[in-house]
XYZ file of C-alpha atoms in Angstrom:
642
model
C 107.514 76.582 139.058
C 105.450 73.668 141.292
C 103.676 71.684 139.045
C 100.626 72.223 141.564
C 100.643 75.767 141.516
C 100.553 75.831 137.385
C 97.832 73.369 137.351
C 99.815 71.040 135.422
C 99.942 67.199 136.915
C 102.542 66.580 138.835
C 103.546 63.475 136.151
C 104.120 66.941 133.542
C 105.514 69.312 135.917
C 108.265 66.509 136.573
C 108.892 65.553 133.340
C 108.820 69.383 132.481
C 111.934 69.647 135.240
C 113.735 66.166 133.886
C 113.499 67.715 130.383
C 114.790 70.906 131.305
C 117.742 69.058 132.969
C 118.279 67.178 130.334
C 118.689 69.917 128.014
C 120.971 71.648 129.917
C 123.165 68.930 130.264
C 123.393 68.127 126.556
C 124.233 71.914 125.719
C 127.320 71.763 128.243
C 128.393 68.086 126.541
C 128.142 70.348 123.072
C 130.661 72.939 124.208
C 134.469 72.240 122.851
C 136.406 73.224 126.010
C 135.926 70.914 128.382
C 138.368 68.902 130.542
C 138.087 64.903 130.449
C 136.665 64.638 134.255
C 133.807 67.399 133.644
C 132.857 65.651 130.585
C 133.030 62.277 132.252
C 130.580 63.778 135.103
C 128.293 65.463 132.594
C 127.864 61.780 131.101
C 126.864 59.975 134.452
C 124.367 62.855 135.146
C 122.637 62.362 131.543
C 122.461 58.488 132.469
C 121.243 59.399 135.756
C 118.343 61.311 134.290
C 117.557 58.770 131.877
C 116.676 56.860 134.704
C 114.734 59.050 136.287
C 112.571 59.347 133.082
C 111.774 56.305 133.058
C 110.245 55.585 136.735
C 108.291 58.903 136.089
C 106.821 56.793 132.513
C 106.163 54.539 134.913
C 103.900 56.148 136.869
C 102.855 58.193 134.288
C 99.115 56.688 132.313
C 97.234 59.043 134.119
C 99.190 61.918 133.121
C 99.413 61.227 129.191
C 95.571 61.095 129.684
C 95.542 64.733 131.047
C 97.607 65.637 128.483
C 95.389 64.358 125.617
C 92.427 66.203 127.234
C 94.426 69.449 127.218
C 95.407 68.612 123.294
C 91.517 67.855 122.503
C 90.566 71.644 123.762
C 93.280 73.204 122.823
C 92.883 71.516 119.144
C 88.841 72.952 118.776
C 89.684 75.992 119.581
C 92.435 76.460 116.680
C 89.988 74.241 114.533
C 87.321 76.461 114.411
C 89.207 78.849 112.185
C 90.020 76.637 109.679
C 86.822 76.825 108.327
C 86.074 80.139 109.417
C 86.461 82.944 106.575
C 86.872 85.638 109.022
C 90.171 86.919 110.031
C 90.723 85.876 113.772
C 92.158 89.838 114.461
C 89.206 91.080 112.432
C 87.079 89.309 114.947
C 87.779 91.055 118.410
C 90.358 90.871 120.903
C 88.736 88.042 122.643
C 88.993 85.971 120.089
C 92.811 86.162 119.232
C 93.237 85.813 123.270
C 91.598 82.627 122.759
C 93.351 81.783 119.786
C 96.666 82.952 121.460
C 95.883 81.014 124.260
C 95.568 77.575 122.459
C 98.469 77.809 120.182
C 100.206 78.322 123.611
C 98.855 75.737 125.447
C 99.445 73.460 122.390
C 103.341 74.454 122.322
C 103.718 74.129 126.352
C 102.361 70.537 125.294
C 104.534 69.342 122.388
C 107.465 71.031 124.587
C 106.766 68.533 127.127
C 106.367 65.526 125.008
C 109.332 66.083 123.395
C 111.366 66.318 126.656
C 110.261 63.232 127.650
C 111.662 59.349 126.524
C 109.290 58.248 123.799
C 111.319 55.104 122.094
C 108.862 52.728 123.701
C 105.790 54.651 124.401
C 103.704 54.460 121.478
C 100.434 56.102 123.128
C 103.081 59.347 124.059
C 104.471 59.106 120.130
C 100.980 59.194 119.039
C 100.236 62.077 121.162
C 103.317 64.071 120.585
C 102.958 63.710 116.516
C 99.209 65.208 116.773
C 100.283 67.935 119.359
C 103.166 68.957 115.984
C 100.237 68.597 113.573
C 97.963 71.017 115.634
C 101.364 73.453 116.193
C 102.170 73.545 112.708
C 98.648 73.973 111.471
C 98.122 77.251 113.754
C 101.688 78.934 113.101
C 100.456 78.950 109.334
C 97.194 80.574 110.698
C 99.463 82.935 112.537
C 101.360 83.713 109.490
C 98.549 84.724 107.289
C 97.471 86.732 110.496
C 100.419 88.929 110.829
C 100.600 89.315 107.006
C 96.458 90.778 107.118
C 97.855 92.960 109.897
C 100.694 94.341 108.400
C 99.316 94.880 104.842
C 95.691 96.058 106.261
C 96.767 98.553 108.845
C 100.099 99.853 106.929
C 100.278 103.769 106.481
C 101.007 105.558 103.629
C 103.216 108.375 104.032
C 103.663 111.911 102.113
C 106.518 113.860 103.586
C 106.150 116.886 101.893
C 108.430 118.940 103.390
C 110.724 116.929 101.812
C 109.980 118.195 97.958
C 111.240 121.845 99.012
C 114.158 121.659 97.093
C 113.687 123.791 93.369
C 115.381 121.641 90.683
C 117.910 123.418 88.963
C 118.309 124.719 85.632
C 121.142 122.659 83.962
C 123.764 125.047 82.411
C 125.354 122.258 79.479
C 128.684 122.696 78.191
C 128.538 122.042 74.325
C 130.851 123.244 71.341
C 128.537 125.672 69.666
C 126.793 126.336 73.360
C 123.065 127.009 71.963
C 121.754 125.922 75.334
C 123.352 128.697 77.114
C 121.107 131.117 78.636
C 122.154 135.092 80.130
C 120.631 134.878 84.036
C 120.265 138.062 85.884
C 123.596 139.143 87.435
C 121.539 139.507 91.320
C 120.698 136.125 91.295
C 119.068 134.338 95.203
C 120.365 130.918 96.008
C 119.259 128.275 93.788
C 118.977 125.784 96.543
C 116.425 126.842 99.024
C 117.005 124.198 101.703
C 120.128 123.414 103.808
C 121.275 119.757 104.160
C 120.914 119.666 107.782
C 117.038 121.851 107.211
C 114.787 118.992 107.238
C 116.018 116.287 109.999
C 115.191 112.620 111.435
C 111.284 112.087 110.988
C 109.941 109.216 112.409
C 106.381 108.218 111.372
C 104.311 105.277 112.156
C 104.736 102.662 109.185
C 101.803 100.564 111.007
C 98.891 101.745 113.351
C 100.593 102.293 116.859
C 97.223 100.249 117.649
C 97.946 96.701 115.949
C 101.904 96.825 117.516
C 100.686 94.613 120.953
C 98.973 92.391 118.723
C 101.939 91.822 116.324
C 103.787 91.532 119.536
C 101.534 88.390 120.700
C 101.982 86.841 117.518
C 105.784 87.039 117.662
C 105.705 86.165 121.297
C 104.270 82.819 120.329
C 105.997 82.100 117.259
C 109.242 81.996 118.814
C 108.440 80.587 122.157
C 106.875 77.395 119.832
C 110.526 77.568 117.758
C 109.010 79.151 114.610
C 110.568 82.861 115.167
C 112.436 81.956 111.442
C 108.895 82.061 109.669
C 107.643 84.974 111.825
C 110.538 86.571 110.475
C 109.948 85.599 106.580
C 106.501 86.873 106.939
C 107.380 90.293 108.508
C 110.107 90.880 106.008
C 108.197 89.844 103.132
C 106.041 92.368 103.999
C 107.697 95.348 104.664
C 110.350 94.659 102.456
C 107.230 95.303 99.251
C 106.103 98.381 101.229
C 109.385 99.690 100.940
C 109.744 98.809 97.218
C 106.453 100.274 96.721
C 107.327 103.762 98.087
C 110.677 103.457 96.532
C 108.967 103.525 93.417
C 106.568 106.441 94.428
C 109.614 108.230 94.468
C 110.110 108.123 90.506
C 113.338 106.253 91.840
C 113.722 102.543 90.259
C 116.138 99.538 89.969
C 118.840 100.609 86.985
C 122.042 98.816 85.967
C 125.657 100.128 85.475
C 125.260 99.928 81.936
C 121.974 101.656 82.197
C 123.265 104.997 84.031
C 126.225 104.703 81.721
C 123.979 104.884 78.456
C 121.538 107.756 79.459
C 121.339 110.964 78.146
C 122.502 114.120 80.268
C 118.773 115.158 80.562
C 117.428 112.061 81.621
C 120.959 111.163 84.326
C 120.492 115.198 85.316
C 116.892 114.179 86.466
C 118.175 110.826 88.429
C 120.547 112.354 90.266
C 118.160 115.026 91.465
C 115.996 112.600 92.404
C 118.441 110.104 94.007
C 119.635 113.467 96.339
C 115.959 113.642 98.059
C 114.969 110.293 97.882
C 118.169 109.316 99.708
C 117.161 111.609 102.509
C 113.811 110.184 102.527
C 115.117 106.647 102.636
C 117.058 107.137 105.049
C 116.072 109.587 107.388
C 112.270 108.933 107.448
C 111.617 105.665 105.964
C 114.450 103.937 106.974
C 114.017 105.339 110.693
C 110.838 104.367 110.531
C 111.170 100.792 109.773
C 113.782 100.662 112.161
C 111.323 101.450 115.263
C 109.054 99.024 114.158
C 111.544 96.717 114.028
C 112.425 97.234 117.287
C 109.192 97.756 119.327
C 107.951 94.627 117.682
C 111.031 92.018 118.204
C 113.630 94.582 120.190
C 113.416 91.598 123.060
C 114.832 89.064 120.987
C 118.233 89.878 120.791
C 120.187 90.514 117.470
C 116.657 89.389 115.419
C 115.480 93.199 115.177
C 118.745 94.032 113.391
C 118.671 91.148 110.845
C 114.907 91.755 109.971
C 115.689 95.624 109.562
C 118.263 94.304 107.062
C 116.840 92.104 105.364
C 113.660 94.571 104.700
C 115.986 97.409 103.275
C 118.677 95.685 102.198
C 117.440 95.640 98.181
C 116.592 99.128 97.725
C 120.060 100.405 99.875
C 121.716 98.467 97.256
C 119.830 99.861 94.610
C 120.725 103.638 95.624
C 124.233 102.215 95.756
C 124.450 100.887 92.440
C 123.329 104.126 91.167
C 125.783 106.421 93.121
C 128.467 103.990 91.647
C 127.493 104.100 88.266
C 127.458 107.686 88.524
C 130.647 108.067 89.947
C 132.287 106.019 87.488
C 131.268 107.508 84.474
C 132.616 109.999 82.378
C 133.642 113.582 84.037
C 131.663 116.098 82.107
C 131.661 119.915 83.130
C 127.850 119.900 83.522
C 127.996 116.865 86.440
C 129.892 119.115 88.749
C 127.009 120.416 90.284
C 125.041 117.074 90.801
C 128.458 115.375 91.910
C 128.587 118.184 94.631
C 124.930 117.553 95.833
C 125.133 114.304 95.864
C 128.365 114.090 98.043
C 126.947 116.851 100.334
C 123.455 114.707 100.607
C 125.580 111.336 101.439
C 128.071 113.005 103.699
C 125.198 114.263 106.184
C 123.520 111.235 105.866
C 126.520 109.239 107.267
C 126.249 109.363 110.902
C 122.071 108.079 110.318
C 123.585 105.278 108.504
C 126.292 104.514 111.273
C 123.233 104.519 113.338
C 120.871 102.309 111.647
C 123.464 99.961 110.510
C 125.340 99.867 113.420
C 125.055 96.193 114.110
C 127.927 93.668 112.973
C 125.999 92.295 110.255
C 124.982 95.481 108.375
C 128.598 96.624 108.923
C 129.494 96.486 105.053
C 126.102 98.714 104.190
C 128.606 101.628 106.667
C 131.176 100.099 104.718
C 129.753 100.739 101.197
C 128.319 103.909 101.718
C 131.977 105.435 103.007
C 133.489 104.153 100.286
C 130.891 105.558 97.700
C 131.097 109.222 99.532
C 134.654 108.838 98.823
C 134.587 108.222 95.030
C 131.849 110.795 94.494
C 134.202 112.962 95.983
C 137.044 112.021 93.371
C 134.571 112.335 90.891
C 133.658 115.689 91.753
C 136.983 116.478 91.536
C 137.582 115.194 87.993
C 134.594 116.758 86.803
C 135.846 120.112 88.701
C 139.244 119.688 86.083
C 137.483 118.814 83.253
C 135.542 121.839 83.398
C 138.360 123.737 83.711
C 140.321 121.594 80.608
C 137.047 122.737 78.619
C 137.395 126.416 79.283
C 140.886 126.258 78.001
C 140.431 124.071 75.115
C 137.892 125.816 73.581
C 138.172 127.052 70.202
C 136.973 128.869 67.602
C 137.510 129.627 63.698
C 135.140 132.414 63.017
C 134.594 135.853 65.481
C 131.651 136.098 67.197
C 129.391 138.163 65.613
C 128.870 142.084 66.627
C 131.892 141.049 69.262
C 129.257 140.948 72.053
C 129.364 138.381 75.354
C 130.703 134.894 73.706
C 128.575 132.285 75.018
C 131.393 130.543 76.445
C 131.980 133.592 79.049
C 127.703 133.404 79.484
C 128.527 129.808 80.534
C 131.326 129.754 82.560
C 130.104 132.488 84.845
C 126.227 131.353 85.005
C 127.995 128.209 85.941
C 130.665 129.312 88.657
C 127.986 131.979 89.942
C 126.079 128.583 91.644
C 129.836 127.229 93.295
C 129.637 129.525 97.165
C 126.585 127.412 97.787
C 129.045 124.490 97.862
C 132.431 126.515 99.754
C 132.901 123.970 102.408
C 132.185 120.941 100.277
C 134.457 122.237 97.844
C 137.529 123.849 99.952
C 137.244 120.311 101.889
C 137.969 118.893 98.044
C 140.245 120.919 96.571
C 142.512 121.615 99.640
C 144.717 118.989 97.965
C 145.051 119.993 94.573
C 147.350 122.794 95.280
C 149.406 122.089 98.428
C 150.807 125.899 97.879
C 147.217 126.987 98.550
C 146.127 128.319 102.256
C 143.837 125.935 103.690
C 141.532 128.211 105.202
C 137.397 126.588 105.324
C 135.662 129.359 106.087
C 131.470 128.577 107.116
C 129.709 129.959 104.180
C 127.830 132.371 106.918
C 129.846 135.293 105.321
C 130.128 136.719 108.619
C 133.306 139.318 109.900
C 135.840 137.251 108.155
C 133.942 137.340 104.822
C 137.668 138.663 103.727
C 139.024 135.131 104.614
C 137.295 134.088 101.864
C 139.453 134.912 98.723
C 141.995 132.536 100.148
C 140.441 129.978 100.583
C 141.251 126.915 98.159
C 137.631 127.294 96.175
C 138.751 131.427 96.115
C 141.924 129.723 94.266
C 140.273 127.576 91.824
C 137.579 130.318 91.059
C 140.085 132.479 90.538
C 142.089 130.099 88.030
C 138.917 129.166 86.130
C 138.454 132.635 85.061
C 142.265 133.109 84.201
C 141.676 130.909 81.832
C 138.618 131.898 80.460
C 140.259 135.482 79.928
C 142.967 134.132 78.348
C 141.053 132.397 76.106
C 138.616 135.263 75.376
C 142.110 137.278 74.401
C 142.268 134.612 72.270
C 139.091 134.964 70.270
C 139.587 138.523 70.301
C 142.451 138.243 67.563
C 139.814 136.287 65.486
C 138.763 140.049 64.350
C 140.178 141.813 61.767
C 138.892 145.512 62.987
C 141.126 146.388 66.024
C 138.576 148.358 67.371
C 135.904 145.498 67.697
C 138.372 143.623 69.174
C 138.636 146.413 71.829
C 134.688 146.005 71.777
C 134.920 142.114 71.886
C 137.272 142.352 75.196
C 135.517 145.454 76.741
C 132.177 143.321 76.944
C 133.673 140.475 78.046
C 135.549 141.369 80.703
C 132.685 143.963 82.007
C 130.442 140.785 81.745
C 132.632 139.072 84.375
C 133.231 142.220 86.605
C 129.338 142.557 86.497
C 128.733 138.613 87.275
C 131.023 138.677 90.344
C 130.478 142.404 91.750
C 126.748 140.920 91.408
C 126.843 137.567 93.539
C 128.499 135.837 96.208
C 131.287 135.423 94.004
C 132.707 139.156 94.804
C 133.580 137.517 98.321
C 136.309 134.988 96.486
C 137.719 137.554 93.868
C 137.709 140.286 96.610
C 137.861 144.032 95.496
C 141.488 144.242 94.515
C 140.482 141.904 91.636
C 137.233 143.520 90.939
C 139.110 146.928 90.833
C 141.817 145.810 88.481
C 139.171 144.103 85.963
C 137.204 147.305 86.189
C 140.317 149.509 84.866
C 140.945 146.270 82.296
C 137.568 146.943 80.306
C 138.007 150.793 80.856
C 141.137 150.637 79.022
C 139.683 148.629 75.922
C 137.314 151.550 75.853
C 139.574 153.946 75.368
C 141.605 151.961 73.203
C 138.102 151.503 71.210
C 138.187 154.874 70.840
C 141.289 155.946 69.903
C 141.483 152.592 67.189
C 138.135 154.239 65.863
C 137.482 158.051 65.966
C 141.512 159.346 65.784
C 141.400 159.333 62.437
C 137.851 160.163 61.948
C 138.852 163.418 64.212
C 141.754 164.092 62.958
C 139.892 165.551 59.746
C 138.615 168.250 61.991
C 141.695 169.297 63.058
C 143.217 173.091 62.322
C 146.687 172.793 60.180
C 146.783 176.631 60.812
C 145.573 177.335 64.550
C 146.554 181.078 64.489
C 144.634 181.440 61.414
C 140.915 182.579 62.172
C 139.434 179.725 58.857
C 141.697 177.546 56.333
C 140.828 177.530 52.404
C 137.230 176.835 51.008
C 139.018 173.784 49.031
C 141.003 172.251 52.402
C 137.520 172.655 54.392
C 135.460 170.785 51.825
C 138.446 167.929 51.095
C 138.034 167.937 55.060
C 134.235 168.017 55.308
C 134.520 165.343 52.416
C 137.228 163.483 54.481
C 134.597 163.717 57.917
C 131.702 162.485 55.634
C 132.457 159.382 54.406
C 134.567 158.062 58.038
C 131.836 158.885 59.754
C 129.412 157.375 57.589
C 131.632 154.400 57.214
C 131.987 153.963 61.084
C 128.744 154.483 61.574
C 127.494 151.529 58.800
C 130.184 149.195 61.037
C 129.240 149.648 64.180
C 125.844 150.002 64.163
C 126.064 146.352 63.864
C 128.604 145.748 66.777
C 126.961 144.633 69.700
C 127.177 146.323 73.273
C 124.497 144.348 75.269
C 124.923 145.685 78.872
C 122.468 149.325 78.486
C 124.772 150.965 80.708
C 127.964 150.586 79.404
C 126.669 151.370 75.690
C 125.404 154.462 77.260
C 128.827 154.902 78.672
C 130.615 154.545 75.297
C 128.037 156.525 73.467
C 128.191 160.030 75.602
C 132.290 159.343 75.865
C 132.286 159.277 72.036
C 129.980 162.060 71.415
C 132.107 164.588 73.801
C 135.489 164.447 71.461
C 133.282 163.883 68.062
C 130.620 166.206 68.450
C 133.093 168.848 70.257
C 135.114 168.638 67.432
C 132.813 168.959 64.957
C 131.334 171.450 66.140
C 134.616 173.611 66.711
C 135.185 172.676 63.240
C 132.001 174.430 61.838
C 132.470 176.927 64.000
C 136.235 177.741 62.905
C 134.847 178.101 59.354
C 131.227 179.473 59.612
C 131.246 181.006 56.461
C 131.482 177.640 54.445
C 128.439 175.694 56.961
C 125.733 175.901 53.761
C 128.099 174.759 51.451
C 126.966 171.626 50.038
C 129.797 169.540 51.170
C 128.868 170.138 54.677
C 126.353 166.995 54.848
C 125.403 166.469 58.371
C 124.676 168.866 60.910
C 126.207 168.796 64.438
C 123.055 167.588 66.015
C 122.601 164.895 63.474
C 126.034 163.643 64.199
C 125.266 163.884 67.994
C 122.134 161.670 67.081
C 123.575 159.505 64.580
C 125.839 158.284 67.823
C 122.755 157.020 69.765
C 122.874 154.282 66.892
C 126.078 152.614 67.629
C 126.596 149.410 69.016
C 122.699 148.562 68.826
C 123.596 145.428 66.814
C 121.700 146.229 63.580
C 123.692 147.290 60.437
C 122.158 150.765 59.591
C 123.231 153.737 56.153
C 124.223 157.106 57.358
C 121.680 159.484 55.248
C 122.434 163.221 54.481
C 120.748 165.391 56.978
C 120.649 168.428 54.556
């Protein structure tokens, strides 16, 4: 531009121009690949403009004399605040023009100065030093400026749809399994938001109203060469605000050995918490910063990205760490769960990282976060086999008292129950495990194809898992010495699994052919209860002489005798035994009391003229009542209805 038409002298507006030149010409000198005439030329130009310098010094007293004027106002107004308590913002938008306005006419000066040759000038060295002073002296000012802006109009933020997620119950695998818990067999999802539910949610980190002003101050910063402590400030800044809602999160700064130490309660809670807060992080806060990073330095090239960086770079790291430390500890059953939500959380937040980070330097944050998804995944899948490894493996040396549901079957189902909200995560993990397997990932919709479902490679695993839990319940069962409570022991336990998968989402994996052949499984230890138990019982009842109309008074009462005390024993037993589903007792109960009560009663009947003997103790409808008490899990005496 025409020195003239600026209102700069014409000495300044050609030293301005020399200056310039002079630049340019050293930056080309500074580049490698350059041929021996170019450089040659390039040298004779800079010598050329040296000499040009010096005829404008010259001619050039009057100008340095302009120059100091323009210094002396430009120096009062940026004075005046020194002493000044007020914040310059704080003050009005006329004053930070003014202010603006100085710091920029005091940075178009020094830039001008310093162009020029000062080796023998001492009244332009002078002039030039003060100019620096003056420069150096507001860009602190400016500093503690943006930093009263930043911290005063910051907002706080409460994204509460965010907190929908219910926390979980924690099912815990233990040896003597005193934590375990029935839960009702209809049981509604117990995640009640889908990963994709709640997406990107920008919000305003500072007023939208203070972003021109920030603006000016970075404007001016870097055009004076002092965009580096712009940039310290800002970060500085925002990096604590971060920290600070980091830590409203219940979500803090723990070490390997920390997460490796902490009790399955406490690392339950964590990894809850790390599941939201990541989402929060990243697709709100994170977001967030990321616009402000851009509307306030998005013209100056790759500086946006290396603040944004810099600001979240500490508490990225610090969800890191804690992901890793999780990953790499050991595979208990009970982290299955939080493995898979986890994994599902980082896997949709992928493509907002590839977006933030996309920038060459935040490259190994994408880096570390793939990496991560993929050893929560193995994890997952170690935990996944070590649950399995634990149905197997468990033993016992005593029954299970009454031969009700074991706990271990209460576990293993309560647990597997929770897996279809997971399908795709897990078919995408375990389509390897079992190359035989049909890899068919089927969106959890349940739609027409519902049926695809039971081959699926979860529909597999599932399928396995309770394999081996049956086996192993077959297992227990021989712990009993009574073959008909272990007919009791296996009816209940395989009813309880029929129940817990004809009840959930779980029927769509088994599928009916497997629901139908578990159903005639614990059908068939009934009956085999039955016959074990009440064949001999009956078979005191039974007529040695059917074409005879009665047999002897002596056979009936041995018989009657014979009746008595079975009965009475079976009834002291299995009073005691334990049937806890009320249908299936009820089940048992009236198919019991059709063949005992029928054939007691045919009995009496037979041999009506010896019913008020006294070795007839119990009556038909005391026997029919007596019934009603099996299975009730309290140890009761038989007493003599007569």
């Amino acid at each position: 531009m025409d020195g003239c038409q600026s209102g700069v002298p014409t000495y300044e507006g050609d030293l301005h121009v020399v200056a310039a030149a002079h630049h340019i010409v050293k930056a080309l000198g500074a580049t490698k690949n350059l041929s021996d005439d170019l450089r040659k030329i390039l040298i004779d130009l800079d010598s050329h403009l040296s000499m040009i310098t010096s005829n404008i010094d010259s001619k050039g007293g009057r100008g340095l004399v302009d120059v100091e004027e323009r210094l002396d106002q430009a120096e009062r107004k940026i004075m005046r605040w020194e002493t000044d308590p007020m914040m310059i913002w704080d003050s009005g938008p006329k004053e930070a023009s003014d202010y603006l306005e100085a710091v920029d006419e005091t940075g178009k000066l020094v830039d001008g100065l310093r162009g020029l040759s000062v080796h023998e000038n001492r009244k332009q060295k002078e002039i030039l030093h003060r100019a620096m002073n003056i420069l150096q002296m507001a860009m602190s000012r400016l500093e503690e400026e943006l930093i009263h802006i930043l911290v005063r109009h910051g907002q706080q933020f409460e994204p509460k749809h965010m907190y929908s997620r219910s926390i979980r119950k924690d099912i815990v695998y233990d040896e003597s399994f005193v934590s375990v818990e029935d839960e009702p067999t209809k049981e509604t999802s117990s995640r009640n938001y889908s990963n994709d539910e709640s997406g990107e949610c920008i919000v305003d980190l500072v007023h939208a109203d203070v972003i021109p002003d920030i603006k000016s101050i970075a404007k001016v910063m870097f055009t004076s060469n002092y965009g580096p402590e712009f940039c310290e400030a800002f970060i500085s800044v925002q990096k604590e605000a971060l920290e600070r809602y980091f830590s409203f999160l219940g979500t803090k700064n723990l070490s390997i050995e920390d997460v490796l130490k902490m009790a399955w309660t406490c690392l339950s809670s964590k990894m809850n918490k790390w599941t939201w807060s990541m989402k929060i992080i990243i697709r709100v806060y994170l977001a967030s910063e990321k616009q402000l990073c851009d509307q306030v330095l998005g013209g100056l090239g790759s500086v946006s990205s290396y603040c944004f960086l810099e600001i979240s770079k500490a508490t990225i790291l610090c969800l890191l760490n804690f992901g890793e430390a999780v990953a790499m500890g050991p595979h208990r059953p009970e982290k299955l769960l939080r493995l898979l939500d986890m994994y599902e959380t980082l896997a949709c937040l992928l493509r907002d990282i590839d977006t933030l980070f996309s920038e060459e330097a935040g490259s190994f944050v994408q880096l570390q976060f793939h990496e991560l998804l993929e050893r929560l995944g193995e994890s997952a899948i170690a935990a996944f086999e070590a649950f399995r490894v634990a149905i197997s493996s468990n033993g016992s040396l005593c029954p299970f008292a009454g031969g009700g549901v074991h706990p271990l079957n209460k576990y293993v189902m309560n647990y597997i129950r929770m897996f279809p909200e997971y399908c795709n995560t897990l078919n995408l993990l375990l389509k390897n495990q079992h190359p035989g397997v049909a890899d068919r990932v089927t969106e959890p919709d349940y739609g027409p194809d519902a049926s695809l479902l039971t081959y699926c490679p979860m529909a597999y695993h599932l399928r396995s898992i309770t394999s081996c839990l049956e086996s192993n319940l077959h297992k227990k069962s021989q712990l009993y010495k009574d073959e008909a409570l272990q007919h009791i022991f296996l009816m209940n336990n395989i009813h309880y699994l029929v129940q817990k998968v004809k009840g959930s989402e779980l029927r769509l994996f088994f599928g009916d052919e497997w629901i139908r052949k578990h159903n005639a499984m614990f059908q068939q230890h009934a009956m085999n209860y039955e016959r074990a138990t009440w064949s001999s019982v009956v078979s005191f009842l039974k007529d040695d002489n059917p074409g005879s109309s009665s047999m002897s008074k002596s056979i009936f009462r041995e018989r009657c005798k014979g009746f008595s005390v079975a009965f009475e024993e079976v009834y002291k037993t299995q009073t005691s035994w334990s049937i806890p589903d009320p249908q299936l007792r009820e089940d048992l109960r009236i198919s019991t009391s059709l063949k005992v009560v029928l054939a007691y009663r045919n009995f009496l009947g037979r041999n009506l003229a010896y019913t008020d003997d006294k070795c007839v103790k119990h009556t038909v409808e005391h026997v029919e009542n007596s019934l009603l008490d099996l299975f009730g899990g309290l140890s009761r005496s038989l007493r003599n209805s007569r």
